[in-house]
XYZ file of C-alpha atoms in Angstrom:
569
model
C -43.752 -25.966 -24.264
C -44.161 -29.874 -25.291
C -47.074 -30.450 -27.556
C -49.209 -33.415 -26.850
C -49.238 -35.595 -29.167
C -52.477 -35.897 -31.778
C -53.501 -39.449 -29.792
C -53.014 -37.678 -26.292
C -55.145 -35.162 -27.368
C -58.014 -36.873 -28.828
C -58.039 -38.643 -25.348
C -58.418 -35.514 -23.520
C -61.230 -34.506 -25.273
C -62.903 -38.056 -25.083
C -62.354 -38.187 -21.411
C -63.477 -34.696 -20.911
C -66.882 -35.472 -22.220
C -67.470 -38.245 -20.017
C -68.533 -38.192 -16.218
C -66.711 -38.589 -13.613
C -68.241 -42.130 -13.303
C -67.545 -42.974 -16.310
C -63.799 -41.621 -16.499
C -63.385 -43.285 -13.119
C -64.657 -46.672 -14.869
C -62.155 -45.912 -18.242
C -59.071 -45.612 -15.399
C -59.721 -49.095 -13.564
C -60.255 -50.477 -17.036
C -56.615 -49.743 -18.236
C -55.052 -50.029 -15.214
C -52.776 -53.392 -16.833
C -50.031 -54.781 -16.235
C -48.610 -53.071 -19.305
C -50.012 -49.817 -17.613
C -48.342 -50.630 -14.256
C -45.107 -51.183 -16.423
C -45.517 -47.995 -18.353
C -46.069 -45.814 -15.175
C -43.044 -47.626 -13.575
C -40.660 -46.788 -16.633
C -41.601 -43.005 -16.537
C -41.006 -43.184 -13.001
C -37.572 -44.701 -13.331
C -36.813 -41.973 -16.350
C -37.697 -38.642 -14.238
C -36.008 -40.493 -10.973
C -33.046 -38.216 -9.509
C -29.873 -40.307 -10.396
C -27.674 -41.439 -7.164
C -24.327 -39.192 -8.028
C -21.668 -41.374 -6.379
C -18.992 -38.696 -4.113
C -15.954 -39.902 -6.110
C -17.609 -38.729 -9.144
C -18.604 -35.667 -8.078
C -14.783 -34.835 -6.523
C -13.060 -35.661 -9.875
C -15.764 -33.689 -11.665
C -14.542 -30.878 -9.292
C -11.082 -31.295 -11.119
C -12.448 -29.562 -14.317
C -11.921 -25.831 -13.396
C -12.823 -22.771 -15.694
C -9.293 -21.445 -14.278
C -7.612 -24.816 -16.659
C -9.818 -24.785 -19.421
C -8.771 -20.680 -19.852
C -5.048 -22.123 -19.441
C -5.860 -24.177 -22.518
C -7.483 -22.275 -24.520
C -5.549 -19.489 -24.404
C -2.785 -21.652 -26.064
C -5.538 -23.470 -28.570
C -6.796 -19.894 -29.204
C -3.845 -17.856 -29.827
C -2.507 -16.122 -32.992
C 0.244 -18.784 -33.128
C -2.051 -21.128 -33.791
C -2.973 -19.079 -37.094
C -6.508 -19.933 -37.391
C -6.039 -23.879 -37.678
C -6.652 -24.435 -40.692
C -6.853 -27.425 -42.504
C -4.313 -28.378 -43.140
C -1.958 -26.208 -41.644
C 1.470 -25.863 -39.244
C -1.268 -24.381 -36.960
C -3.160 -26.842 -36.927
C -0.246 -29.535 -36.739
C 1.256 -27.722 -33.796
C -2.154 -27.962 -32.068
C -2.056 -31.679 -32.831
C 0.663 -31.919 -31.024
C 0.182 -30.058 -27.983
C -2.874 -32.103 -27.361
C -0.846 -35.147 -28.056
C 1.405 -34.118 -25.539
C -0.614 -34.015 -22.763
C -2.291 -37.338 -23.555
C 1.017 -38.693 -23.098
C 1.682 -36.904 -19.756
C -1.727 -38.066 -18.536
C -0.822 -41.635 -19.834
C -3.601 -41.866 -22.211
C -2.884 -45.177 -24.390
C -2.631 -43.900 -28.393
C -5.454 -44.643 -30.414
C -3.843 -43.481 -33.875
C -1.648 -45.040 -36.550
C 1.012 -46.936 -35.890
C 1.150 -46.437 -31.548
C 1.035 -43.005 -31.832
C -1.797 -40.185 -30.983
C -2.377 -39.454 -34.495
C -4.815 -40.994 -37.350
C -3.221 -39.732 -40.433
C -5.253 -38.220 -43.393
C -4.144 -38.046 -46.858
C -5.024 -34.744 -48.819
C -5.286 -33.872 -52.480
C -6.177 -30.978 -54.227
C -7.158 -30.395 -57.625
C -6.819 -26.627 -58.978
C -7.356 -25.069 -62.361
C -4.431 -23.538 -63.764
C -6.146 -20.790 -65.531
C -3.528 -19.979 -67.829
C -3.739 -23.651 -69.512
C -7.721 -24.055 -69.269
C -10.204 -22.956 -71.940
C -13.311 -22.948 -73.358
C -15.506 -22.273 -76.716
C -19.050 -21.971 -77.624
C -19.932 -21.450 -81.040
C -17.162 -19.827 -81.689
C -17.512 -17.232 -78.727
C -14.291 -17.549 -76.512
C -15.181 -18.156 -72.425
C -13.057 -16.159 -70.622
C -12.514 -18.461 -66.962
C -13.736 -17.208 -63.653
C -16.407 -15.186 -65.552
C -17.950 -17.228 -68.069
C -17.180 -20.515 -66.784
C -15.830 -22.364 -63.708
C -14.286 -25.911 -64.510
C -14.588 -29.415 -61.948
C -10.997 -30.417 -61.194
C -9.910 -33.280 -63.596
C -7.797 -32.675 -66.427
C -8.730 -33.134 -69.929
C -10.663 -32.170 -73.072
C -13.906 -32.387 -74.400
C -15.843 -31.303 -77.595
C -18.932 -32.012 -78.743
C -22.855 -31.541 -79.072
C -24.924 -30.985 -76.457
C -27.703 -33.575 -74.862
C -29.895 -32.785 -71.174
C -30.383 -35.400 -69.198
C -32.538 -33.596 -66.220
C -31.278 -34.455 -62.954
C -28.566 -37.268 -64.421
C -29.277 -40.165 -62.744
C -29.868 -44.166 -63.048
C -31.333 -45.579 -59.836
C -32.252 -49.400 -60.950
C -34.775 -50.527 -58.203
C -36.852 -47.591 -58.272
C -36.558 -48.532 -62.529
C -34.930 -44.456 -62.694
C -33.354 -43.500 -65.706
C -32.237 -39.919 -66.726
C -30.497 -41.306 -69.953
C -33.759 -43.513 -71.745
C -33.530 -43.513 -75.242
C -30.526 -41.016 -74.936
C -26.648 -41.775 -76.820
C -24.435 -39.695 -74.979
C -21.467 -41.037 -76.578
C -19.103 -38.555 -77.594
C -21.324 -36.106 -76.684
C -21.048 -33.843 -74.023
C -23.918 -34.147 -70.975
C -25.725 -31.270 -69.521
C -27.302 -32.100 -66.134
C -29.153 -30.031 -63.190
C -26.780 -30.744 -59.777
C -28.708 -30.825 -56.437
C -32.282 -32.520 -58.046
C -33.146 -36.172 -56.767
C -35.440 -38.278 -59.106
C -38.821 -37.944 -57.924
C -39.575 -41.301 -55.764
C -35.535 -41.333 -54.842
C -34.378 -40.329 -51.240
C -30.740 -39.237 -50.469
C -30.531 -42.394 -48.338
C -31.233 -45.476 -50.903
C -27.736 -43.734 -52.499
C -25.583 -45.801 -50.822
C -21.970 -46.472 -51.400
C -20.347 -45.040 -54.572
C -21.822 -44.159 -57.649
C -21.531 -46.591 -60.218
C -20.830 -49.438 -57.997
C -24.323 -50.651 -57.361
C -27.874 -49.797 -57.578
C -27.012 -45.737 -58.545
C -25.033 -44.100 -61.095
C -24.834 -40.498 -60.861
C -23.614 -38.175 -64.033
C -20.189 -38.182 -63.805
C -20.071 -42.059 -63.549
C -22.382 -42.511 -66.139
C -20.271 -40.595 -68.471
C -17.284 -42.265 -67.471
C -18.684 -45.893 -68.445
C -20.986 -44.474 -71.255
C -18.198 -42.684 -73.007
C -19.206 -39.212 -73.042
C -16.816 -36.546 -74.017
C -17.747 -34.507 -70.650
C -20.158 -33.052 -68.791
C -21.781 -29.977 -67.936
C -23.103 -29.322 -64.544
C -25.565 -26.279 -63.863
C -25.962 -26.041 -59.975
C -29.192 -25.498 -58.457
C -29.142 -22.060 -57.172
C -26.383 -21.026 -59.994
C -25.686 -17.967 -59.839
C -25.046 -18.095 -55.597
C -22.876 -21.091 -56.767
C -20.742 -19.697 -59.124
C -20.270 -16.421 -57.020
C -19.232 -18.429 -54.070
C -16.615 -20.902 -56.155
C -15.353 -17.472 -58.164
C -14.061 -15.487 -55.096
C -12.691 -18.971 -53.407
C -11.032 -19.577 -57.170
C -9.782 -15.635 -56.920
C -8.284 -16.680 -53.394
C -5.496 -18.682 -54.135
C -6.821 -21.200 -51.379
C -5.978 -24.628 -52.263
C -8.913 -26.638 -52.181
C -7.910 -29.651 -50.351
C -10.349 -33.721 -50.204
C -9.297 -36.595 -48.123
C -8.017 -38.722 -50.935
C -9.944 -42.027 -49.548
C -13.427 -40.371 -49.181
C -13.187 -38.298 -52.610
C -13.028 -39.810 -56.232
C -9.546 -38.950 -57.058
C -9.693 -35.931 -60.403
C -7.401 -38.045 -62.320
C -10.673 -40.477 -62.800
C -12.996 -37.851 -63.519
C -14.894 -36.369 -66.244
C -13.382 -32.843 -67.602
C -16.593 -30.987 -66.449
C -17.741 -27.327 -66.949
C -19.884 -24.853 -64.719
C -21.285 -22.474 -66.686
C -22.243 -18.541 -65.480
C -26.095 -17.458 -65.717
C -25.268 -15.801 -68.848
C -23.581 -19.140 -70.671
C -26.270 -21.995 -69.493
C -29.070 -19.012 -71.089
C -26.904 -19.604 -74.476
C -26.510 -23.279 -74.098
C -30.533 -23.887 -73.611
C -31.612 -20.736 -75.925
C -33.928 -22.953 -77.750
C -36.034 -22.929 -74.347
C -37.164 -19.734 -74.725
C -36.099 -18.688 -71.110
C -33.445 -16.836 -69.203
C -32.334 -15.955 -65.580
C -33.295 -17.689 -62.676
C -36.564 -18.602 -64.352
C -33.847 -21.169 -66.524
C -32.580 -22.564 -63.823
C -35.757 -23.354 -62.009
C -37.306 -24.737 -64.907
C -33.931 -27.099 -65.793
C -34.442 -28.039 -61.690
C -37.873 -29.046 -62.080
C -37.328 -31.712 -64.634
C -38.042 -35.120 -63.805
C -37.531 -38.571 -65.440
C -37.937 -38.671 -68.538
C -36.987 -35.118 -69.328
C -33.904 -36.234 -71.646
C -33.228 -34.520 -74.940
C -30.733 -33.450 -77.161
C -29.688 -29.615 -77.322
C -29.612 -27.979 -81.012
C -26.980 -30.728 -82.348
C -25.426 -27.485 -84.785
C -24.169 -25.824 -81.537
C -21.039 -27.306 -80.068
C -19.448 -26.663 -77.133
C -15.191 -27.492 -76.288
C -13.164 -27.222 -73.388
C -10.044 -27.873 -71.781
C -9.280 -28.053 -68.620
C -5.416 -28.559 -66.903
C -5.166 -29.390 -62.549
C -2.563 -28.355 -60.847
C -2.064 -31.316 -57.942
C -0.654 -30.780 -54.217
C -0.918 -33.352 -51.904
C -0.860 -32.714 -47.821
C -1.766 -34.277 -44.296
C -3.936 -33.794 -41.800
C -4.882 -35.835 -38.758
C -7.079 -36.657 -36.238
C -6.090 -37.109 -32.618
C -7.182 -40.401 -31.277
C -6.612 -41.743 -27.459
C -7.844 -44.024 -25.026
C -8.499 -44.677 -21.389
C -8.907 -48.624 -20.867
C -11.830 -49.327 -18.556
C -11.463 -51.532 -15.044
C -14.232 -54.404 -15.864
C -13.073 -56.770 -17.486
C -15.959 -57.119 -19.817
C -17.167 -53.729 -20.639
C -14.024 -52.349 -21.265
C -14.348 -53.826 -24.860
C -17.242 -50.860 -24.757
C -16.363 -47.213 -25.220
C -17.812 -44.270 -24.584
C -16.564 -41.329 -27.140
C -16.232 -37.971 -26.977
C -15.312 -35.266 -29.987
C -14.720 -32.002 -30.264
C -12.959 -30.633 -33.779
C -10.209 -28.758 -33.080
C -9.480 -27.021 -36.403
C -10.998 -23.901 -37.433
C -10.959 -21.423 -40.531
C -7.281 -20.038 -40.880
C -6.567 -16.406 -41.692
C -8.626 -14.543 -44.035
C -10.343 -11.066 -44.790
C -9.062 -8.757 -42.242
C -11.481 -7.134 -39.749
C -12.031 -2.964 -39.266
C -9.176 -3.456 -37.114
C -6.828 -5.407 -39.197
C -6.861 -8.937 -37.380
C -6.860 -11.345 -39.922
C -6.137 -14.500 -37.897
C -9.772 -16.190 -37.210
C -8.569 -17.685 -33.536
C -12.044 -19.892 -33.403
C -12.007 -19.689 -29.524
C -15.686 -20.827 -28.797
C -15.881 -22.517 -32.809
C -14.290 -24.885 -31.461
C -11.277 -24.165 -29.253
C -13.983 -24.311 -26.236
C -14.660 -27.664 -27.052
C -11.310 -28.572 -27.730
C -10.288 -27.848 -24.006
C -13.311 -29.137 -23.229
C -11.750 -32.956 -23.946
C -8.503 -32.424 -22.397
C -9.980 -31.387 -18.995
C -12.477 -34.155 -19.530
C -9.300 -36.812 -20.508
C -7.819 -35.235 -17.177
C -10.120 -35.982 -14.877
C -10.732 -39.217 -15.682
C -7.448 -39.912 -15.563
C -7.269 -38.411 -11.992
C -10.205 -40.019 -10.733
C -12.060 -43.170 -10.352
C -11.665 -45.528 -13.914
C -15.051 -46.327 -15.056
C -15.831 -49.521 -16.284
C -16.087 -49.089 -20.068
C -13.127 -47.670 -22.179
C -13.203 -44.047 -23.108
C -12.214 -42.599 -26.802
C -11.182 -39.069 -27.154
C -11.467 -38.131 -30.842
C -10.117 -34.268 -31.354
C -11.387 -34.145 -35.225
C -9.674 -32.268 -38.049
C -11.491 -30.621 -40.829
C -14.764 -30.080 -39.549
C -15.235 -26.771 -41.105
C -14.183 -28.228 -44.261
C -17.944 -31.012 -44.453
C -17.244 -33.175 -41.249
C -14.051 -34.786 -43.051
C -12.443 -36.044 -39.951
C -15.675 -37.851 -38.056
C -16.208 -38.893 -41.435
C -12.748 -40.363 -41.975
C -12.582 -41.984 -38.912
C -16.044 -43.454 -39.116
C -15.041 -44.815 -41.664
C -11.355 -46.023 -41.035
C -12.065 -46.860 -37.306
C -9.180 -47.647 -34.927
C -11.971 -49.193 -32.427
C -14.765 -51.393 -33.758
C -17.849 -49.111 -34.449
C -20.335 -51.685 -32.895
C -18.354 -50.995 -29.861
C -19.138 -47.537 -29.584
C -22.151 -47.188 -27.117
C -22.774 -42.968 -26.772
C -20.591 -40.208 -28.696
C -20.680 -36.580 -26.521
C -20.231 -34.349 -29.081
C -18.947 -30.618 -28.225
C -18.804 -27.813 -29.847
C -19.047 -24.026 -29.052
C -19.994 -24.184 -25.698
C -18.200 -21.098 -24.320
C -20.503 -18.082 -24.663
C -23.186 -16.633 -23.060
C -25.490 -13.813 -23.994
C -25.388 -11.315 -21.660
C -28.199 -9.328 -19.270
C -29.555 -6.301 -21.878
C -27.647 -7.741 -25.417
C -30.046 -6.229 -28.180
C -27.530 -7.272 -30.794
C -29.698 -9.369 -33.339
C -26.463 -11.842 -34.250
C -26.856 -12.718 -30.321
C -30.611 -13.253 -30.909
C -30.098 -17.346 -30.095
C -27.237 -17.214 -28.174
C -28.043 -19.084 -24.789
C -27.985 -17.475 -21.687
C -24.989 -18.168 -18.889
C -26.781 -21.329 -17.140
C -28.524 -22.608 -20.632
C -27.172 -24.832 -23.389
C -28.510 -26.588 -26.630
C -28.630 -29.966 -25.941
C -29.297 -31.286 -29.348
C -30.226 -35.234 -30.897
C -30.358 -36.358 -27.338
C -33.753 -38.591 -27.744
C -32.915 -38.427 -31.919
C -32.125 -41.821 -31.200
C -32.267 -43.153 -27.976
C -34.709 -42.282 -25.382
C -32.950 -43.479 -22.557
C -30.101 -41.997 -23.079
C -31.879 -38.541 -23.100
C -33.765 -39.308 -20.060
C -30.497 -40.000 -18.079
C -29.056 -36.852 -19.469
C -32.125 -35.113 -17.882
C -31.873 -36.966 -14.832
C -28.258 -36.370 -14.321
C -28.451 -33.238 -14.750
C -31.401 -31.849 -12.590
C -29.510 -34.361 -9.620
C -26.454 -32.251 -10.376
C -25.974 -28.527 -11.399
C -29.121 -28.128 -12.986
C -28.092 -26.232 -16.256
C -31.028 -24.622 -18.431
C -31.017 -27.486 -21.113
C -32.742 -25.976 -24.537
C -33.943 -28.260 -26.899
C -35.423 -25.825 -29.661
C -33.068 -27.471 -32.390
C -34.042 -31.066 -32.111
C -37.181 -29.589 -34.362
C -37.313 -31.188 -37.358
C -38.611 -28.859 -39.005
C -35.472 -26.483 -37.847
C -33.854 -23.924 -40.784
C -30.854 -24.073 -38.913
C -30.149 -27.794 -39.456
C -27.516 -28.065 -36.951
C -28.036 -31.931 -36.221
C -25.920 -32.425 -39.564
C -23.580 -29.522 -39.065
C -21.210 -31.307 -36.291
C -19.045 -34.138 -36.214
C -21.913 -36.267 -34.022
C -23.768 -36.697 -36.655
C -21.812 -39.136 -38.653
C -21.660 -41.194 -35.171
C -25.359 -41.290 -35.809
C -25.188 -42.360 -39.390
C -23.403 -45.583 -38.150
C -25.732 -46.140 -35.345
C -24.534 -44.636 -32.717
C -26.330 -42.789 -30.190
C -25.465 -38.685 -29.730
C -25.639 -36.018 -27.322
C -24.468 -32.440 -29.182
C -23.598 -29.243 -26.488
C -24.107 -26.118 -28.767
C -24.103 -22.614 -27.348
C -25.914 -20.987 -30.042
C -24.374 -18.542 -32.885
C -23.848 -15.014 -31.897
C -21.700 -12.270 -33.418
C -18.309 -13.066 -33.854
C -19.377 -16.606 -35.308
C -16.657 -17.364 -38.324
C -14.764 -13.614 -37.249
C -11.221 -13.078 -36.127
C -13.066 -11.419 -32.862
C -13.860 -15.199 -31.928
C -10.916 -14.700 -29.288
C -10.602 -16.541 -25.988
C -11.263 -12.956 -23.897
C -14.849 -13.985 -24.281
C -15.202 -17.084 -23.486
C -17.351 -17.261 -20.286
C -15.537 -19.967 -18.196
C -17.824 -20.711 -15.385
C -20.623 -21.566 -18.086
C -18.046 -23.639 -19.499
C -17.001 -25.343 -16.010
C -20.388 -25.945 -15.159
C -20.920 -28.149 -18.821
C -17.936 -29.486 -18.895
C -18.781 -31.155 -15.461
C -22.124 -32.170 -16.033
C -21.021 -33.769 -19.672
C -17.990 -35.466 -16.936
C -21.049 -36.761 -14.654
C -23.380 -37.703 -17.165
C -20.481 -40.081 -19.483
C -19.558 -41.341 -16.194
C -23.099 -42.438 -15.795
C -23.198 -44.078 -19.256
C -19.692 -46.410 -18.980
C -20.524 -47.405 -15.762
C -24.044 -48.583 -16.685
C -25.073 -52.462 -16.372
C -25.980 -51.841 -20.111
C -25.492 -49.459 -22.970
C -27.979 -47.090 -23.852
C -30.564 -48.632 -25.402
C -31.349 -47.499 -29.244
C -35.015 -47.192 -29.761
C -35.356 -45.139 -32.722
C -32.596 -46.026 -35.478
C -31.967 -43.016 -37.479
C -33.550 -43.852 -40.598
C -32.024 -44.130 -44.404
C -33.479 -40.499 -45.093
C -31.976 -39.034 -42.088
C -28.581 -40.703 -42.137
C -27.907 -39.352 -45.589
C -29.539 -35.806 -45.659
């Protein structure tokens, strides 16, 4: 149910405790021009939307019997999981490619082709040639210590310097009265200055207003640095097993600071950071909650008789990825300078711990195969029906699962101008439905077979959530859920898809989640299912509503820019 808000409340209540007379009085009072304008623009935003016949036929082109066809090829064990990167992943590339080029889709990658290439580096410890000492105590690696992935050595005393930053116009510093160099820095990862939101960090560290620990040390000529993560011990669990995997861990080389111009840097177990602050008289979690609550101005040395020396030697592998990038040019001759995109990532997790029936291939059907086939029926019917007006960009992302690195990349290396970008449709995991009875708690949010989450629809522009509305109650009037445009939602899942760093540049969203359920991030994530009606039925109405949106007089107007805070959470 919509709350009222506060304002529309304390009207209630005023108007309640009037008579009639009176109320009657209050309503010819306001009744303004601006009132008369207001009433006409809610009106207009609850009006049914005239869905034009050709629109609705090549809507009808989008068929749950294709998108199975698909995804039974995007989905299957020879796709290995997708990984990133991966021959999986490449050969799914390249199926996708292929029917862009059969549909006659124009390439919107590198160099005329379909796909926007992605450099990949990865930095690994090579056990056998890293090391570390503490007062004389050998660190044996992967249980006393974890190491950051530039090569090198350091030695040297210890000094604390809180949460490690310099943030010059809010007069921030972590270092004050502090000489770090030679000396080796020990700072608390995941703790903002007090005052200091995520979003006045802008650009890279050291290259502006901020400095953050590791480029501090760089220019300050510290010997290395010591980073002891906020929830530690969850930390150091996590990057132990992936360490004890063999997994390479792979970084787009032009959105990551390359490990050959790093610090050599250290994370320390529980046990080791207790040793390294024993003079504070604490231990456990209770140490690391106290080093996270440290503010500006918390800097000190550590005992200057206890040194600490490490060593640590990378391994390098480079690789590729891509994204798949391709266009349909509008038919007016001005708006087709306009697009309207749509993304879906096609990658997904690999193969990894078998199952309790021995599958180890993690097939990703609904996460996101089902959005993946979403695009290429949506690519196919618009290039079997009417052309709208503005361009369309198709953006199949790579490395979602890895933090968003393909919307980032390309947001960031666009191959259309930005600015030009009125509405990204964002899809992923759309294909399953919980079903009549299902007491199985994983399914506990998983939408029903006519529902879907439609989430950051108004996040940033109110009219384009209104016409989503309208669209859709003129059309096949799917159960749209809005529970996770909350705020104040645990789940978060406004920054865990590729839309959202469409928003971060400006750009207004609409994200078509099913929900989690039971075989989220399992090998039983298999295209058997996949309900594809529910998926027809979305499918169409995302068809219907973009066709709406690039065949507007106007783009969707942005009334509510996400703000700084937001855009960098």
């Amino acid at each position: 149910m919509r709350r009222f808000p506060l304002a529309g409340l304390l009207l209630i209540s005023l108007l309640a405790a009037l008579p009639l007379s009176a109320i009657q009085a209050q309503r010819a009072a306001n009744n303004t021009s601006t009132t008369a304008s207001a009433r006409a623009t809610a009106k207009a935003s609850s009006a049914p939307v005239a869905l034009s016949a050709a629109t609705l036929e090549a809507a009808e082109t989008i068929t749950a019997a294709r998108l199975k066809e698909h995804l039974y090829v995007v989905a299957s064990d020879e796709m290995a999981g997708r990984n990133t990167p991966s021959p999986g992943l490449d050969a799914t590339a390249k199926y996708i490619a292929d029917k862009m080029a059969a549909l006659k889709l124009k390439p919107g990658g590198d160099k005329g082709t379909y796909f926007q290439r992605i450099e990949l580096e990865s930095f690994k410890a090579d056990p056998s040639k890293t090391s570390a000492e503490f007062q004389g105590r050998v660190l044996k690696y992967g249980d006393d210590f974890l190491t950051g992935n530039a090569s090198g050595e350091a030695a040297g005393s210890l000094v604390y310097a809180g949460h490690g930053y310099v943030v010059k116009s809010k007069k921030v510093d972590a270092y004050r009265g502090l000489d770090v160099r030679g000396k080796i820095i020990v700072v608390s990862s995941g703790v903002l200055p007090e005052g200091v939101a995520r979003g006045e960090l802008k650009g890279k560290a050291g290259e502006g207003n901020w400095e953050d620990a590791a480029s501090y040390a760089r220019k300050n000529g510290a010997a290395g640095l010591v980073i002891i993560p906020r929830n530690l011990e969850r930390v150091f669990r996590i990057a132990r097993y992936l360490n004890n995997t063999g997994s390479d861990s792979f970084k787009p080389t032009r959105l990551e600071a390359s490990a050959t111009e790093g610090v050599p840097t250290l994370i320390p177990s529980a046990e080791i950071a207790k040793l390294l602050f024993d003079r504070e008289q604490v231990t456990g979690e209770e140490l690391i909650r106290n080093i996270n609550a440290r503010q500006p101005g918390a800097a000190f040395a550590l005992d200057t008789n206890k040194r600490l020396s490490f060593k640590v030697t990378s391994n390098t592998k480079t690789a590729t990825t891509q994204n798949v990038v391709a266009l349909l040019e509008g038919s007016d001759s001005s708006l087709k300078k306009e697009y309207v995109a749509f993304g879906a990532h096609y990658d997904h997790v690999g193969v990894g711990r078998a199952d309790k029936n021995g599958d180890k291939i993690y097939n990703g059907a609904d996460d996101d195969g089902s959005g993946t086939v979403s695009l290429l029926a949506l690519a196919e019917a618009f290039a079997r029906g009417p052309r709208p007006k503005r361009s369309l960009l198709f953006i199949w992302h790579t490395g979602e699962e890895k933090g968003l690195w393909g919307s980032e990349y390309y947001t960031e290396y666009p191959t259309v101008p930005l600015k030009q970008i009125v509405a990204q449709f964002n899809i992923d995991m759309i294909g399953r439905s919980k079903q009549p009875g299902d007491t199985n708690p994983l399914n506990r949010d998983l939408s029903g077979a006519n529902e879907i989450y439609v989430i950051g629809s108004r996040e940033m522009s109110t009219e384009l959530g209104d016409l989503s509305d309208r669209v859709n109650r003129s059309y096949l009037k799917l159960d749209f859920n809005y529970r996770y445009d909350d705020p104040a939602d645990p789940n978060r899942f406004f920054y865990r898809s590729d839309h959202f760093n469409y928003a971060r540049k400006g750009i207004p969203i609409i994200f078509y989640f099913d929900g989690e359920h039971e075989d989220y991030h399992k090998p039983s994530d298999s295209p058997d299912k996949i309900d594809y009606r529910k998926m027809e039925r979305i499918v169409r109405t995302i068809f219907v509503t973009s066709s709406e949106v690039a065949n507007a007089a106007r783009r969707p107007l942005v009334d509510k820019p996400l703000s700084d805070e937001r855009a960098e959470n």
